[in-house]
XYZ file of C-alpha atoms in Angstrom:
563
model
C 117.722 197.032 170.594
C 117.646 193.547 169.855
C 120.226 191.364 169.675
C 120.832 189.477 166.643
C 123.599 186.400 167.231
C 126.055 186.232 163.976
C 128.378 183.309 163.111
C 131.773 184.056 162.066
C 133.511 182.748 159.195
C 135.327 180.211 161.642
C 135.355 176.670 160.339
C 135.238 174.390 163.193
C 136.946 170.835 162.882
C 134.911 167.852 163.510
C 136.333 164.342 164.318
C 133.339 163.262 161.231
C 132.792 166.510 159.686
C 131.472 165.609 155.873
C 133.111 169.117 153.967
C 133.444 172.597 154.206
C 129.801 174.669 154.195
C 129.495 178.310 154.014
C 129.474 179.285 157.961
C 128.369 183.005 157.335
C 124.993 183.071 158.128
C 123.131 184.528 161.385
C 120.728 183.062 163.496
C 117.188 182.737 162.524
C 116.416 184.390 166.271
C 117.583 186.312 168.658
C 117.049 183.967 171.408
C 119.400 181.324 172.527
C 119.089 178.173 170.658
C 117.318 175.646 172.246
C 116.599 172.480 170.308
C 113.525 170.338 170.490
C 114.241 168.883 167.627
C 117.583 167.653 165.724
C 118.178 166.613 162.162
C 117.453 163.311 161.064
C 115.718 162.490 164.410
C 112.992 159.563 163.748
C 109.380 161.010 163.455
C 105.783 159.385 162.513
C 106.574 158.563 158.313
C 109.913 160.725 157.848
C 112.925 161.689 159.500
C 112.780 164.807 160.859
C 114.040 167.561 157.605
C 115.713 170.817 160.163
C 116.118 171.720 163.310
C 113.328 172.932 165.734
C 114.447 175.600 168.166
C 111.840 176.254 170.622
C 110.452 179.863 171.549
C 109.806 180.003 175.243
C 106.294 178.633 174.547
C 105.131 181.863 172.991
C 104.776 182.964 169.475
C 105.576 186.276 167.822
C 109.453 186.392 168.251
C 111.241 188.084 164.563
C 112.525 186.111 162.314
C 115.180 187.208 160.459
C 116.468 185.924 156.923
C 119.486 184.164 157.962
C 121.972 186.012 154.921
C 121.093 187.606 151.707
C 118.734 186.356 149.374
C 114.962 186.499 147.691
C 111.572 185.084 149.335
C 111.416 182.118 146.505
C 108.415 180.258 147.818
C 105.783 180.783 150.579
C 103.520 178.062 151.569
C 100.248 178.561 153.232
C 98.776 175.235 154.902
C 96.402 173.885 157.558
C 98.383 171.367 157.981
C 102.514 170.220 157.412
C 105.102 172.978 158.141
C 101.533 175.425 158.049
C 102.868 179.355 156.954
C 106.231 179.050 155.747
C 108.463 181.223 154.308
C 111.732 180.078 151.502
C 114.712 182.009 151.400
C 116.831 181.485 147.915
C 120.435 182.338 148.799
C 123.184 183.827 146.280
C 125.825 180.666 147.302
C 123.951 177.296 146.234
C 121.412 176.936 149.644
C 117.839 177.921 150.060
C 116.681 178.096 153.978
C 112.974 177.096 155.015
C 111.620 178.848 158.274
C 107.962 177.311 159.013
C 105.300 177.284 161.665
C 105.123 181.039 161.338
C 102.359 183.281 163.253
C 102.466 185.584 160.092
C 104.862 187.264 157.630
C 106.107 190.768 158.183
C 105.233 194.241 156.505
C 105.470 193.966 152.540
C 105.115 189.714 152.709
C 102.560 189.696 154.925
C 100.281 191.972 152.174
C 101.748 189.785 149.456
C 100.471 186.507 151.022
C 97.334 188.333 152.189
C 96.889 189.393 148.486
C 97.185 186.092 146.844
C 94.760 184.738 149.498
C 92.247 187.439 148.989
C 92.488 187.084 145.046
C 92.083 183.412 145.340
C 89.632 183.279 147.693
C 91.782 180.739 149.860
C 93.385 180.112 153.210
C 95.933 177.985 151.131
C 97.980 179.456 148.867
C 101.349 178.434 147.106
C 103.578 181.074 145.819
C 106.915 181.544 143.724
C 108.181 185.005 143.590
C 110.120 186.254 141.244
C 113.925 187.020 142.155
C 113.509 190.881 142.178
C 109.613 190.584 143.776
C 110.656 190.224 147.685
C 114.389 190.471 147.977
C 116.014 190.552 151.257
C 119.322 191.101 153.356
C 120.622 189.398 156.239
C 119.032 190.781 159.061
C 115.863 191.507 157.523
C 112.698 190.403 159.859
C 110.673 188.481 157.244
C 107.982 186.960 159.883
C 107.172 186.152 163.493
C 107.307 182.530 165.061
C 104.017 180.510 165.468
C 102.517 177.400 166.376
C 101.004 177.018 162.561
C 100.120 173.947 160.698
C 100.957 170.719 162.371
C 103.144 172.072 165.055
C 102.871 170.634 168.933
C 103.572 173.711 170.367
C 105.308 177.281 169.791
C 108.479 177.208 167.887
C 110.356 177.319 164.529
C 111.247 174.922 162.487
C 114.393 175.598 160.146
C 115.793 174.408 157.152
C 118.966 174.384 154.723
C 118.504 172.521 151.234
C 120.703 172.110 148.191
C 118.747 174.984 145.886
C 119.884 173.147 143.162
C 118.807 169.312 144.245
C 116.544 170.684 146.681
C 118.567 167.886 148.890
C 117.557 168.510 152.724
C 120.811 169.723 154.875
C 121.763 169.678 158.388
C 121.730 173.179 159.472
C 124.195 172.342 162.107
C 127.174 171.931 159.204
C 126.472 175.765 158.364
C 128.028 177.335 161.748
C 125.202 177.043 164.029
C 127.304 174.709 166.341
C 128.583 178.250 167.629
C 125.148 179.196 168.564
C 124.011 175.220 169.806
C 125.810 174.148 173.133
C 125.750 170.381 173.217
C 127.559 168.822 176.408
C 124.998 165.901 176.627
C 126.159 162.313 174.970
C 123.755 159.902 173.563
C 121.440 157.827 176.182
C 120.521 154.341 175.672
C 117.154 153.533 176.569
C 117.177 149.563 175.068
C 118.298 147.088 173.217
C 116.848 144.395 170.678
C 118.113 141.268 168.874
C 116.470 140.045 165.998
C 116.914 135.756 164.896
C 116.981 135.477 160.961
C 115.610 132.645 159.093
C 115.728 129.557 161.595
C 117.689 130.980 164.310
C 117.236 130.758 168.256
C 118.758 133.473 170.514
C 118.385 133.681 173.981
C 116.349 130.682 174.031
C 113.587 132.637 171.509
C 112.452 132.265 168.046
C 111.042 135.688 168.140
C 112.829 139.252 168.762
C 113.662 139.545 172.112
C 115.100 142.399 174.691
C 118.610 142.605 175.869
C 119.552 143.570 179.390
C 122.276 145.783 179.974
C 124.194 148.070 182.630
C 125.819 151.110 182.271
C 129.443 151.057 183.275
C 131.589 153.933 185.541
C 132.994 155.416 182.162
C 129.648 156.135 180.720
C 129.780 153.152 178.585
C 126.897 150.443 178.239
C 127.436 147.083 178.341
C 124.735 144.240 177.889
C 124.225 140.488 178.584
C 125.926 138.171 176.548
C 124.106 137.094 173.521
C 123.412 133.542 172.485
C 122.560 132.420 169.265
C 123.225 129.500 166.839
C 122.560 131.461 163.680
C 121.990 135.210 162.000
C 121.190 137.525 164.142
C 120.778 141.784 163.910
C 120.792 144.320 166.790
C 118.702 147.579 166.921
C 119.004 150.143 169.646
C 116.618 152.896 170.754
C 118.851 155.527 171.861
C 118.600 159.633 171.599
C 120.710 162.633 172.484
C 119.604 165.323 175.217
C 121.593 167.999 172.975
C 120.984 171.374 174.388
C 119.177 170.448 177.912
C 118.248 167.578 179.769
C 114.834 167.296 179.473
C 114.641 167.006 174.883
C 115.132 163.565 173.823
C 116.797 164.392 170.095
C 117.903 161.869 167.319
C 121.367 160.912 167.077
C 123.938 162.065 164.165
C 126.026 159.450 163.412
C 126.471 155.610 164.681
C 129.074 153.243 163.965
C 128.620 149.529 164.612
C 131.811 147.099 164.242
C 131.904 143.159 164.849
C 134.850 142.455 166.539
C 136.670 145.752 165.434
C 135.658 145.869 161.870
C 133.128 148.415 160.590
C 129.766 146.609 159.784
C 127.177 149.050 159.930
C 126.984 152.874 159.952
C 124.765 155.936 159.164
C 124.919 159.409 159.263
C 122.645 162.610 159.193
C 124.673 164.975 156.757
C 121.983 165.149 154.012
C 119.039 163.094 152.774
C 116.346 164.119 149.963
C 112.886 164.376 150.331
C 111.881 160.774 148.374
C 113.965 158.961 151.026
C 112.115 159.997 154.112
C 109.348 157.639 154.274
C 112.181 154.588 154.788
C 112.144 155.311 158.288
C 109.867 152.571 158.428
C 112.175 150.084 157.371
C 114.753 151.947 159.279
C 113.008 151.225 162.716
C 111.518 148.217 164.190
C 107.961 149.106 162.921
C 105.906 146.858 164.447
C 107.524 147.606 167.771
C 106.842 151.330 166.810
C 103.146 150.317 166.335
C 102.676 148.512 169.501
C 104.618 150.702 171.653
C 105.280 153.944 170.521
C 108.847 152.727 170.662
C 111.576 153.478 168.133
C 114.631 151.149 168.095
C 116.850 151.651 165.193
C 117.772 148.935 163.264
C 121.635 148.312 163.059
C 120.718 145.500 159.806
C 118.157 145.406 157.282
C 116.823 142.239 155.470
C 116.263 144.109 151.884
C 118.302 146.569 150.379
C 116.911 149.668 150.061
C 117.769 153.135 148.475
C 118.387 155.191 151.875
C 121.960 157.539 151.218
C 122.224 157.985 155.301
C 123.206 154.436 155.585
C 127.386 154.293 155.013
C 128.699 151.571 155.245
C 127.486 147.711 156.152
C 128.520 144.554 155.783
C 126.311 141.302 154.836
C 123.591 143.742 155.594
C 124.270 144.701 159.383
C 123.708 140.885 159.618
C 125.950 138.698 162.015
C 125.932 135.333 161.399
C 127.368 133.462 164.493
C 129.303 130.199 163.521
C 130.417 127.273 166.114
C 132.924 127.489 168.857
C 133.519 131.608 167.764
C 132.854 134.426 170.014
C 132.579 138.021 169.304
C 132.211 141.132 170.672
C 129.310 143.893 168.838
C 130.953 147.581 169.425
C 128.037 149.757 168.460
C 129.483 154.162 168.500
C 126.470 157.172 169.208
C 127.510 160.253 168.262
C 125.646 163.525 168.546
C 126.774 166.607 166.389
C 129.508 167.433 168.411
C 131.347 165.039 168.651
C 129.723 163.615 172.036
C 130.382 159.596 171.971
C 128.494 156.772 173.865
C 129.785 153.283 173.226
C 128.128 150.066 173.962
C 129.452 146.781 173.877
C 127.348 143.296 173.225
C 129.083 139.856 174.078
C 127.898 136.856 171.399
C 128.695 133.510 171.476
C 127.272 130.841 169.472
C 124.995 128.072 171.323
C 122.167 126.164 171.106
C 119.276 125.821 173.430
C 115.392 125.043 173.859
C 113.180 127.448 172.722
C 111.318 128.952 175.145
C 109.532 131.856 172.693
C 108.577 130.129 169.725
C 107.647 132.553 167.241
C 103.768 132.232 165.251
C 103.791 130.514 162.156
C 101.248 131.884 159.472
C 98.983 130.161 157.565
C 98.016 132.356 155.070
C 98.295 130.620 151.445
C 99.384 134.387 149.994
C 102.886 134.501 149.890
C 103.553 138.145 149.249
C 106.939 138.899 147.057
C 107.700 142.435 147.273
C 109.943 143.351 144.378
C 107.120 142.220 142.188
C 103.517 143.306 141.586
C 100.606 141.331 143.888
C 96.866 141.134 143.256
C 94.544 139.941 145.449
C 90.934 139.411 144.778
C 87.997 138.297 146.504
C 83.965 138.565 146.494
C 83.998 141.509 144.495
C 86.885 143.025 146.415
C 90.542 143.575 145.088
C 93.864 144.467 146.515
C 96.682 145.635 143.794
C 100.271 146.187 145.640
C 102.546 147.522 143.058
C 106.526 146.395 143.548
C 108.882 147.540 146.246
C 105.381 148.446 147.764
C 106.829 146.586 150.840
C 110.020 146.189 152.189
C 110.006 142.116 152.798
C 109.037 139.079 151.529
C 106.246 137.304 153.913
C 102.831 135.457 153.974
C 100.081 138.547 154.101
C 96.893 137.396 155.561
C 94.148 138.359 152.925
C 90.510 137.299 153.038
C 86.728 139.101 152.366
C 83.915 138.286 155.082
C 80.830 140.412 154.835
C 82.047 142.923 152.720
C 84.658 143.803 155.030
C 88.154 143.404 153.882
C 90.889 142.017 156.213
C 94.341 143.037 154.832
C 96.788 141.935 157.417
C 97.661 144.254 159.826
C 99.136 147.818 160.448
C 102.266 146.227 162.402
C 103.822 146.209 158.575
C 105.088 149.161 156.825
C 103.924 150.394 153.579
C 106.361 152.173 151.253
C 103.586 153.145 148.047
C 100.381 153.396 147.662
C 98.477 150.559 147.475
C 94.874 150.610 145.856
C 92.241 148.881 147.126
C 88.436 148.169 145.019
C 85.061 147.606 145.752
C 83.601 146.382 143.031
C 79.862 146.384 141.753
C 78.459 148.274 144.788
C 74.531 147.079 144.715
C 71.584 148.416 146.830
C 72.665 151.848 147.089
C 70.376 154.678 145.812
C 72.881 157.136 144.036
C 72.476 159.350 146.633
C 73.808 156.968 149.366
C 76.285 155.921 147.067
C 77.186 159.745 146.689
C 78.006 159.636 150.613
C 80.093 156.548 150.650
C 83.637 155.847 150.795
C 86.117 153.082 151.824
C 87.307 153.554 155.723
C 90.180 151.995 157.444
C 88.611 150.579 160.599
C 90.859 150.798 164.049
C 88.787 149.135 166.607
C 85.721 151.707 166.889
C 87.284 154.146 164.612
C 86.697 155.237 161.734
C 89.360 156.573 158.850
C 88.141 158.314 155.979
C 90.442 157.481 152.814
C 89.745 159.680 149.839
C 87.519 157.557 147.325
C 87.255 157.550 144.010
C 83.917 156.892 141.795
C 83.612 154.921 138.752
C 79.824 153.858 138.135
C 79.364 151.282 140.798
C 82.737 150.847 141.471
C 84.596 152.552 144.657
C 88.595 152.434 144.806
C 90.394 154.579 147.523
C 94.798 154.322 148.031
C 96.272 153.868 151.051
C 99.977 153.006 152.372
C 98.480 151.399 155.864
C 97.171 147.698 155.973
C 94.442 146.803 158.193
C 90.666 146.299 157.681
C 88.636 148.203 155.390
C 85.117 148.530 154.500
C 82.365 151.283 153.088
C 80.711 153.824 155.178
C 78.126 156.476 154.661
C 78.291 159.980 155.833
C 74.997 162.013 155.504
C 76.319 164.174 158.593
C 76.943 167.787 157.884
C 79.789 169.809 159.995
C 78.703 171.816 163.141
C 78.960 175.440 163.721
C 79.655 176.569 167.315
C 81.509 178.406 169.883
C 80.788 181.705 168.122
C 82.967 184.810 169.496
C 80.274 187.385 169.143
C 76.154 187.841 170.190
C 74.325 188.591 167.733
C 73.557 192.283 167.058
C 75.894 193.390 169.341
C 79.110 196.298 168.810
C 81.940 194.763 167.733
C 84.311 197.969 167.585
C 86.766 196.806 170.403
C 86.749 193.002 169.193
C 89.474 191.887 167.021
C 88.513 188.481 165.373
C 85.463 186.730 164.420
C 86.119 183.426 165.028
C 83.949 180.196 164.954
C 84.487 176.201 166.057
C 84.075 173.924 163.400
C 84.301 169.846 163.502
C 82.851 166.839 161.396
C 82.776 163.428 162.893
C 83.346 161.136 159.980
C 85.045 162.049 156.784
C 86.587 165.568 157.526
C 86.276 168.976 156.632
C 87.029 169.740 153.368
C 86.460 173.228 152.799
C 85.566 176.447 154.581
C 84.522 179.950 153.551
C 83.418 183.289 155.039
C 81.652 186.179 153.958
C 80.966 189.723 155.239
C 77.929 191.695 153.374
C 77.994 188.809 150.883
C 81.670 189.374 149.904
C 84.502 186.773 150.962
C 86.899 186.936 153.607
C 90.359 185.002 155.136
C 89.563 182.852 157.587
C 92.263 180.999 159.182
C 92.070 177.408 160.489
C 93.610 175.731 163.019
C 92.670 172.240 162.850
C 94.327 171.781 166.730
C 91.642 174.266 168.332
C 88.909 173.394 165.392
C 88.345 177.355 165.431
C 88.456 179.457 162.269
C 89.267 183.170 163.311
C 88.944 185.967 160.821
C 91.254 188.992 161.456
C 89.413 192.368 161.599
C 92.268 194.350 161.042
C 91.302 193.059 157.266
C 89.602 195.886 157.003
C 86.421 194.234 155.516
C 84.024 195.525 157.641
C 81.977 198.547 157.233
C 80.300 200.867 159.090
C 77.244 199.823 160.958
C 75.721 196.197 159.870
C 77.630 193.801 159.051
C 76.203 190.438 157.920
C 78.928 187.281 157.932
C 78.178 183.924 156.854
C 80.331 180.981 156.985
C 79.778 177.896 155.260
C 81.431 174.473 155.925
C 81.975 171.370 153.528
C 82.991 167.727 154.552
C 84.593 165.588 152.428
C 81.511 163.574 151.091
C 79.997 167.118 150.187
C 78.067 167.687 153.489
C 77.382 171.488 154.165
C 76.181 173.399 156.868
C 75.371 177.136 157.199
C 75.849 179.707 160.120
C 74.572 183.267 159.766
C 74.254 186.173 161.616
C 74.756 189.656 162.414
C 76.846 192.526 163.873
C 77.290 196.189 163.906
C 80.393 197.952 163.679
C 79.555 201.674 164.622
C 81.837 204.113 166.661
């Protein structure tokens, strides 16, 4: 029989613990709880919304509902948290379990259901309270590697029901169940000069050195400046082994013993998530897959994790004063790191002087911007961007240069092509606006208005149309052709498109449709014969693929199913 690990009604005391949250809840599996990924920890556009416990690199573990409750939602995707499964519980929290291989027993025919009567892979659904109840201990699926997962495991969630506020799961007992002995690791340190300043002999943000000390401590160079100045760190938490590199919890920075910056993973909500990219060092994040976290910010902004700061997180060093820059890295329980900066006002040469633009756009970013040129226009609605700053803009054959993706984009910003000419309407069918990296291409979803093109995007970059008049390909079928499938399990195909995506897929046995399942990591779509769509003898299946500017391609063929 398998174990199922059950938290006691125990409250355990903090040093920062935020309030008292129900604690009477089991785990979501019977494994020990290894964490790949922690609440809050910094991820590509959001911070990370659970906890990700990993699953021995194999799927098809139970998972059980965590307490009593009702299935409120179930989400089938391609892509995001993939299948997952919503749990609505009695006391004020809903839990989220995603990545999932499949539901179990009665859920798995409801979601099979909905998908057969919409004729759709991706489904949305909100039972009713009294459709799909369930009690603790209940296996309501099996863990996968669905949707935009890296690898095997399950991702897990605890939200307000009410505010549908994101929770860490680790306030609701699992602490029991999560041995943390690791402290935070430092990995590097930044300072950033504001307005005119020069540290460390540079205009331009530059590294700090540092050593860490016998008592685990870090401790860096001594900073010189004649000015304002901000610090960001890139720094993570092993948590349950030594070889995860997990966000931090909490972090407390004080100039000469007084708090003046701090933030802290509790409980976020889902509009907030894309600040991360004012919450990092972006560009550095761009250019080197880096992620230092700011300790300042130049422009407020609405994110709740931030505490408590003073003047913004920004120090601004005056003459013949000193200080010292304590900056506190907590992990969930309670492990501390501590790192300690020396600053001293001075003046020196510059030795990194930092690039001056010349762009005549100045760029204000509480307001509304419009930028137009050669039939091309750029509108960037306010608090599009976090900062103030000249944005390079300009239009050379028909190619639109909109600064560059080393600055973060908060809303969508729309972008026109105006009076296309010298099209046909059938190459103007197949066109759309791309972001251009290099040699790649991006499709961006564009919208027609007579001649006119307009796509929206939250990246800057360069931009310009493209046709596509390439349908999908068909390959890597599972099968031969008239052969005896009656000890094969799936049908399953390869699909891929090289410019603007695929769009849509569909399969048919004996001209009637069937589930097909995609997994845009392997590019295969597998239908499941224990559908039961099949009949006896011949069997003809069909698929049919559909990019995104309406390119289709066909596959047919034939099998027998006979005992």
């Amino acid at each position: 029989m398998k174990k199922i690990y059950v938290l006691t009604l125990l409250i355990v005391n903090f040093c920062f613990s935020q309030s008292d949250y129900p604690k009477d809840f089991i785990s979501p599996l019977a494994i020990d709880l290894d964490l790949s990924g922690s609440f809050g920890e910094l991820r590509s556009n959001h911070f990370h919304s659970g906890i990700d416990i990993k699953t021995n690199r194999k799927e098809g573990y139970d998972v059980f509902a965590v307490a009593d409750g009702y299935i409120s939602r179930i989400k089938i995707s391609t892509y995001g948290y993939g299948k997952a499964i919503y749990i609505t519980h009695p006391n004020g929290y809903t839990t989220v379990y995603a990545h999932l291989q499949k539901g179990n027993g009665a859920i798995e025919e409801y979601i099979k259901n909905a998908q057969y009567t919409k004729k759709s892979y991706h489904v949305e659904m909100f039972p009713k309270p009294n459709e799909l109840p369930v009690k603790q201990g209940d296996i309501i699926a099996f863990s996968g590697n669905s949707g935009g997962s890296g690898g095997p495991h399950l991702h897990f969630e605890f939200r307000e029901t009410a505010s549908e506020k994101i929770v860490n799961p680790l306030h609701f007992g699992f602490t029991k169940l999560v041995k943390d002995n690791h402290s935070p690791d430092l990995y590097g340190i930044k300072v950033y000069p504001i307005d005119s300043t020069i540290v460390n002999k540079s205009e331009k943000p530059i590294s700090v050195s540092f050593n860490k000390q016998a008592d685990g401590s870090y401790k860096s160079a001594k900073v010189i400046a004649n000015g304002k100045i901000g610090f960001a760190i890139n720094a993570s938490d092993k948590c349950t082994n030594p070889y995860n590199r997990n966000g931090l919890y909490k972090v407390n920075a004080y100039l000469n013993g007084v708090l003046y910056y701090s933030y802290e993973f509790d409980k976020f909500a889902f509009s907030e998530t894309r600040y991360i990219n004012n919450f990092i060092d972006y560009e550095q994040y761009e250019s080197k897959r880096q992620r230092f976290q700011k300790l300042f910010f130049n422009t407020e902004y609405p994110l709740s994790v931030i505490k408590a700061n003073k003047k913004n997180g920004i120090i601004n060093t005056q003459p013949n004063a000193s200080y010292t820059f304590r900056v506190e890295m907590f992990d969930f329980e309670g492990n501390q790191t501590n790192l300690f900066i020396p600053i001293e006002y001075g003046t020196s040469e510059v030795m990194f002087k930092k690039e001056e633009s010349t762009s005549p756009y100045f760029l204000k970013s509480k307001i509304e911007n419009n930028y137009t040129k050669d039939n091309i226009s750029v509108y960037i609605p306010e608090n599009a961007l976090y900062d103030d700053f000249k944005i390079d803009f300009d239009v050379k054959d028909n190619v639109l240069y909109l600064h560059n993706e080393s600055v973060p984009v908060q809303k969508n910003i729309t972008i026109t092509f105006s009076d296309v000419e010298g099209l046909t309407e059938e190459q103007l069918s197949k066109t759309f606006i791309a972001s251009i990296d290099g040699v790649k291409v991006r499709y961006n979803n564009t919208y027609r208005k007579g001649n006119r093109l307009s796509t929206r995007v939250r990246k800057l970059g360069v931009f310009k149309l493209v046709q596509d008049s390439i349908p999908p390909r068909i390959y890597n079928v599972n099968f031969i052709e008239g052969r005896n499938l009656k000890n094969q399990k799936t049908l399953s195909v390869s699909i891929s498109d090289d410019m603007s995506g695929i769009d849509s897929y569909n399969g048919y046995l004996n001209g009637e449709w069937i589930l097909m399942e995609y997994d845009y990591k392997t590019k295969k779509l597998i239908h499941h014969l224990s559908d039961g769509k099949y009949k006896e003898g011949r069997n003809d299946f069909k698929v049919i693929v559909t990019d995104d500017m309406k390119n289709s391609t066909t596959f047919e063929s034939h099998f027998y199913m006979n005992p």
